[in-house]
CSV table of C-alpha atoms in Angstrom, one decimal:
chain,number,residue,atom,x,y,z
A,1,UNK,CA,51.5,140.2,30.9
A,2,UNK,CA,51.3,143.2,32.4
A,3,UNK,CA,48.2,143.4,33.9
A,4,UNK,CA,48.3,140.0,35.0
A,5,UNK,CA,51.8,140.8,37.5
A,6,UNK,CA,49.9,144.0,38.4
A,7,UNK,CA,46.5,142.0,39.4
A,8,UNK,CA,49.1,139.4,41.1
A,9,UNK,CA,51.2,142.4,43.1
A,10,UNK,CA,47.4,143.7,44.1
A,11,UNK,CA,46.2,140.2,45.5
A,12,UNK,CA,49.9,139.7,47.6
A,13,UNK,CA,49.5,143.4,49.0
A,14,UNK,CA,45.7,142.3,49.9
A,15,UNK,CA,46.6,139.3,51.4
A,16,UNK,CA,49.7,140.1,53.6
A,17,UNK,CA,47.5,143.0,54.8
A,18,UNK,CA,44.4,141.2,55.5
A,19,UNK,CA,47.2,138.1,57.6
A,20,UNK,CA,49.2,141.4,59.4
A,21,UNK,CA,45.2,142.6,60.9
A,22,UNK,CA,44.6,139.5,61.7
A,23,UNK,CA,47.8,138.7,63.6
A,24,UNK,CA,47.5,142.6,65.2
A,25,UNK,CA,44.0,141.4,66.0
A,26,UNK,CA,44.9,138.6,68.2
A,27,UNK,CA,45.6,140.9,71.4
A,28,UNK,CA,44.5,143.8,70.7
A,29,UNK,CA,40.8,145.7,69.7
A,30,UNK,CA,40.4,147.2,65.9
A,31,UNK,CA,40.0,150.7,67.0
A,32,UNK,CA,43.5,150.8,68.6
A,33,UNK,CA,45.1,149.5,65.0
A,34,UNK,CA,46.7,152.3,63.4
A,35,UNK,CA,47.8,151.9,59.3
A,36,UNK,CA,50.9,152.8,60.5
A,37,UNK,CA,51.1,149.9,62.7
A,38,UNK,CA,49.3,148.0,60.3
A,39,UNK,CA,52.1,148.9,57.1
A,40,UNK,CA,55.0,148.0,59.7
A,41,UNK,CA,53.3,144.3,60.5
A,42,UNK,CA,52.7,143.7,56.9
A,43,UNK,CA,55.9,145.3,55.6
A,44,UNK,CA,54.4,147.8,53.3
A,45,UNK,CA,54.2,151.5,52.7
A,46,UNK,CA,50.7,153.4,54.0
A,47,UNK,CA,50.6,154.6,49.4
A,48,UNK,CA,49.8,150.5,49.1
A,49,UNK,CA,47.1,150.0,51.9
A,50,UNK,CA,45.3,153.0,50.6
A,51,UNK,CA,45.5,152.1,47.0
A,52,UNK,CA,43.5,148.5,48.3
A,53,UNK,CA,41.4,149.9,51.0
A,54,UNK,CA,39.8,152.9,51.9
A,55,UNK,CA,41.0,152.5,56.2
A,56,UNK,CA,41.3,149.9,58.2
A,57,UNK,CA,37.6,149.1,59.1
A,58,UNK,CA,36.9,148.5,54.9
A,59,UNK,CA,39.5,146.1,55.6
A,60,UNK,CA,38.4,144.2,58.2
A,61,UNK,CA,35.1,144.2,56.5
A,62,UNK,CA,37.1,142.5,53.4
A,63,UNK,CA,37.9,139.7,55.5
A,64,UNK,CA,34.7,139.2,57.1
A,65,UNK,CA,33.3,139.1,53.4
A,66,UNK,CA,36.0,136.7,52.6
A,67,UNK,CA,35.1,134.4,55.1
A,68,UNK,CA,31.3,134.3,54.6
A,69,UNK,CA,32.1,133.7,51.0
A,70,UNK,CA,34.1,130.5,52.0
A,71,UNK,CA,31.6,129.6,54.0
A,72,UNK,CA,28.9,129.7,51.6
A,73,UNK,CA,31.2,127.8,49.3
A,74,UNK,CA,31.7,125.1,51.9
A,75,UNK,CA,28.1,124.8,52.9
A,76,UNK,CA,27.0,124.8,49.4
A,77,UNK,CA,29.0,122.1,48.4
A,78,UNK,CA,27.8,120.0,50.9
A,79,UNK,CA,24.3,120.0,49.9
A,80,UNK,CA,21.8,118.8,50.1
A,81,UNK,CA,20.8,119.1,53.6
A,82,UNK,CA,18.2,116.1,55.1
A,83,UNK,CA,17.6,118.3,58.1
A,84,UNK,CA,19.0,120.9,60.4
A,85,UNK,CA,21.5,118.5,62.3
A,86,UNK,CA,23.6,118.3,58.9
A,87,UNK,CA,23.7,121.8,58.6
A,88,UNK,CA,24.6,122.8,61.9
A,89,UNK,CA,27.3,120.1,62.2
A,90,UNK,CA,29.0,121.7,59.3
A,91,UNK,CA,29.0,124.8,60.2
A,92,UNK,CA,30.9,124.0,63.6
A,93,UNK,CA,33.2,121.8,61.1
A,94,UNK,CA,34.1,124.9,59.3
A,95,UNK,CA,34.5,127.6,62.1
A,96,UNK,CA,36.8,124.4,63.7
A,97,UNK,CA,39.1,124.1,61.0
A,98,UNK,CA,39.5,127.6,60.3
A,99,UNK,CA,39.6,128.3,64.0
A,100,UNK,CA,42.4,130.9,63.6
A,101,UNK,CA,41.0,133.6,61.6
A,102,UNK,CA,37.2,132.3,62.9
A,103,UNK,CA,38.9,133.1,66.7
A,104,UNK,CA,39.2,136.9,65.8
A,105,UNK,CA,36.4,137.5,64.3
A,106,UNK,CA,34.2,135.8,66.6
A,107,UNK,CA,35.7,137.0,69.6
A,108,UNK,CA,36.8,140.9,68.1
A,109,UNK,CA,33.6,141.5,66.7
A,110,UNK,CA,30.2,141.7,68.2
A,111,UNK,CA,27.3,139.4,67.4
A,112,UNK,CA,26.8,141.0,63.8
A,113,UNK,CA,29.0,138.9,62.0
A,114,UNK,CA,27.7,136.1,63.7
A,115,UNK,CA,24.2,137.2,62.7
A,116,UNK,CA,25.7,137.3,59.3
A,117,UNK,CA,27.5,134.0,59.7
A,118,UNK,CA,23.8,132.3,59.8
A,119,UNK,CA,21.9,135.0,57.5
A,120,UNK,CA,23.7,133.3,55.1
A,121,UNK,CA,22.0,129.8,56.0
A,122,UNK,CA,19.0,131.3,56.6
A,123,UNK,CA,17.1,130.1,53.7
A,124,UNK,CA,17.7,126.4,54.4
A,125,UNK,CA,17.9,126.4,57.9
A,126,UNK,CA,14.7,128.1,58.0
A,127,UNK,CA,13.3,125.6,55.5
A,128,UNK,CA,14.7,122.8,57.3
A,129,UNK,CA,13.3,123.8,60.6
A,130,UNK,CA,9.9,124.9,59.4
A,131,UNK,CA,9.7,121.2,58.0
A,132,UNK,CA,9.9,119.9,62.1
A,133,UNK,CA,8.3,122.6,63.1
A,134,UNK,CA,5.0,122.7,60.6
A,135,UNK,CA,2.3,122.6,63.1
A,136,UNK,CA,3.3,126.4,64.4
A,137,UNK,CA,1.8,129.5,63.1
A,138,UNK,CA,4.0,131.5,61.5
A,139,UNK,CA,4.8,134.0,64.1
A,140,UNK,CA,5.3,131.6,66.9
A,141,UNK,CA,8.0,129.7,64.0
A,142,UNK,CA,9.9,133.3,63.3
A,143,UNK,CA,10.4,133.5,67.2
A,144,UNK,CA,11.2,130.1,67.6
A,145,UNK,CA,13.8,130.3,64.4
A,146,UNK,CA,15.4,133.6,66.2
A,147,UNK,CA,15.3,132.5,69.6
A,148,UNK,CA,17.4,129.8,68.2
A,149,UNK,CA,19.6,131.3,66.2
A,150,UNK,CA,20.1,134.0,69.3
A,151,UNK,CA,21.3,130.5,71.4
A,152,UNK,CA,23.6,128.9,68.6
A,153,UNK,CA,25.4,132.9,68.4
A,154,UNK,CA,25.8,132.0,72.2
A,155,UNK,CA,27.0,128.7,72.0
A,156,UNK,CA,29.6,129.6,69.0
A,157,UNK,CA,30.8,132.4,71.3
A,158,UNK,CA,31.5,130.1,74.3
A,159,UNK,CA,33.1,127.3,72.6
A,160,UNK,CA,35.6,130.1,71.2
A,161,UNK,CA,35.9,132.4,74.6
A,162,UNK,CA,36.6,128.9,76.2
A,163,UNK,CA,39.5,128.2,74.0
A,164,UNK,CA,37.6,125.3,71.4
A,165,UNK,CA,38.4,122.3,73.9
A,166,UNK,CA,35.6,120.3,73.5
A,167,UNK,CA,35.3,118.7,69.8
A,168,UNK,CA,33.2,120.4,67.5
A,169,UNK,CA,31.2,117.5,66.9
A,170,UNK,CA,30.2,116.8,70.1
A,171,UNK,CA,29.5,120.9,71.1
A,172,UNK,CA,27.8,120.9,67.3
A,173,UNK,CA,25.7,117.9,69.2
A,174,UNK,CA,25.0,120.3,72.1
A,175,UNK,CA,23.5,122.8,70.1
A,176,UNK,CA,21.4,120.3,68.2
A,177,UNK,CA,20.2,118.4,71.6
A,178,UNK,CA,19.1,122.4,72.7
A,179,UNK,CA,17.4,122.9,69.8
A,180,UNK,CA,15.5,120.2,69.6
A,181,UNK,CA,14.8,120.4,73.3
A,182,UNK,CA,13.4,123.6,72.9
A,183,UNK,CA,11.3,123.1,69.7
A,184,UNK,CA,9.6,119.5,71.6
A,185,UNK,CA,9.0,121.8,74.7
A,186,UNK,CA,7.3,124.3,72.6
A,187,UNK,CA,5.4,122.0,70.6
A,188,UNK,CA,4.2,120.1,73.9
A,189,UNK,CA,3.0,123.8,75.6
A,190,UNK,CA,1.2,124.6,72.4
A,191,UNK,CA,-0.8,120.7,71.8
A,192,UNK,CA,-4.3,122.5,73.0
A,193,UNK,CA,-3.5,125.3,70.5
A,194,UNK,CA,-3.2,123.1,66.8
C-alpha cells in the first residue's frame, strides 16, 4: 500500500512537471528555463524535480521519449500497412490530434526529433517504399528514402510554423502527391539504367 501511493506521488510529480515545461515552452526556448522557474509553474519544490530528473534537458528528453512511445503505440496498432500512403496519413493524424504538445516539440526542437519521429517508422516505411521502388539499386533507394524523409521533416515543420490550418488529411495528401512525384520522376530519368 505503500509503495503503490509512493509510485502514484512519483508519476503526479512527473507529470505536472513534464505539463509546467511544456506550458513554459510555449513562448519561450529550453535553455532560458530555469528549475526554479520550472518548480514555481508546476508548484513543487526543486528536492522533487531532482529526485525525478537529473536537470531540465533529461526532462525534456522524458517527454520526447514519451511521445515517440505513443506514437509507436498508435502506429502499431494500426497495422498492417498496404503501402506508404496509410502510414503517412497516420502519422499526420497523430501529430494533429496531439497538436499541443506535438507544437513544442516540433517547433522548440531542431530536426532530431523529427529524425526520430520517422526512425521509428523506418522499418516499414522503408519496406513499403522499397516495394514501389524495386527497380533501384540500393544506393540510389537509400537517397531516395532520405531525400524523402528530409521533405516530409520539411513539410511537418511548415504545417506546424503555419499554425495547422490546412487539414491534416489533405497536407498528409501533399506529402504523398510529392513523394510519389519524386519517386515517378526518378524512376523515368533512370529507364535507360534498369
Amino acid at each position: 500500500m505503500q509503495q503503490e501511493k509512493l509510485h502514484r506521488k512519483r508519476a503526479y510529480s512527473q507529470k505536472v512537471l513534464k505539463e509546467a515545461l511544456l506550458k513554459l515552452l510555449v513562448d519561450r526556448p529550453l535553455s532560458k528555463i530555469t528549475v526554479q522557474k520550472l518548480c514555481e509553474t508546476a508548484d513543487v519544490n526543486r528536492t522533487t524535480f531532482y529526485s525525478n530528473f537529473e536537470d531540465i534537458f533529461a526532462l525534456y528528453r522524458q517527454i520526447q521519449d514519451d511521445f515517440l512511445e505513443q506514437m509507436a503505440v498508435f502506429t502499431q496498432q494500426q497495422k498492417p500497412y498496404a503501402d506508404n500512403r496509410a502510414l503517412i496519413c497516420d502519422i499526420f493524424r497523430f501529430l494533429y490530434e496531439n497538436m499541443d504538445s506535438c507544437r513544442v516539440l516540433i517547433l522548440r526542437s531542431e530536426d532530431a526529433f523529427l529524425e526520430r519521429l520517422f526512425a521509428l517508422q523506418y522499418d516499414v516505411s522503408y519496406s513499403l517504399m522499397k516495394e514501389s521502388c524495386n527497380a533501384f539499386d540500393e544506393d540510389s533507394f537509400d537517397y531516395l528514402y532520405m531525400f524523402r524523409v528530409c521533405g516530409l521533416i520539411g513539410i511537418i515543420r511548415k504545417w506546424f510554423n503555419d499554425g495547422l490550418k490546412i487539414p491534416y488529411e489533405q497536407i498528409a495528401d501533399y506529402a504523398i502527391q510529392s513523394s510519389d512525384a519524386l519517386i515517378y520522376s526518378w524512376k523515368e530519368a533512370h529507364k535507360g539504367n534498369e
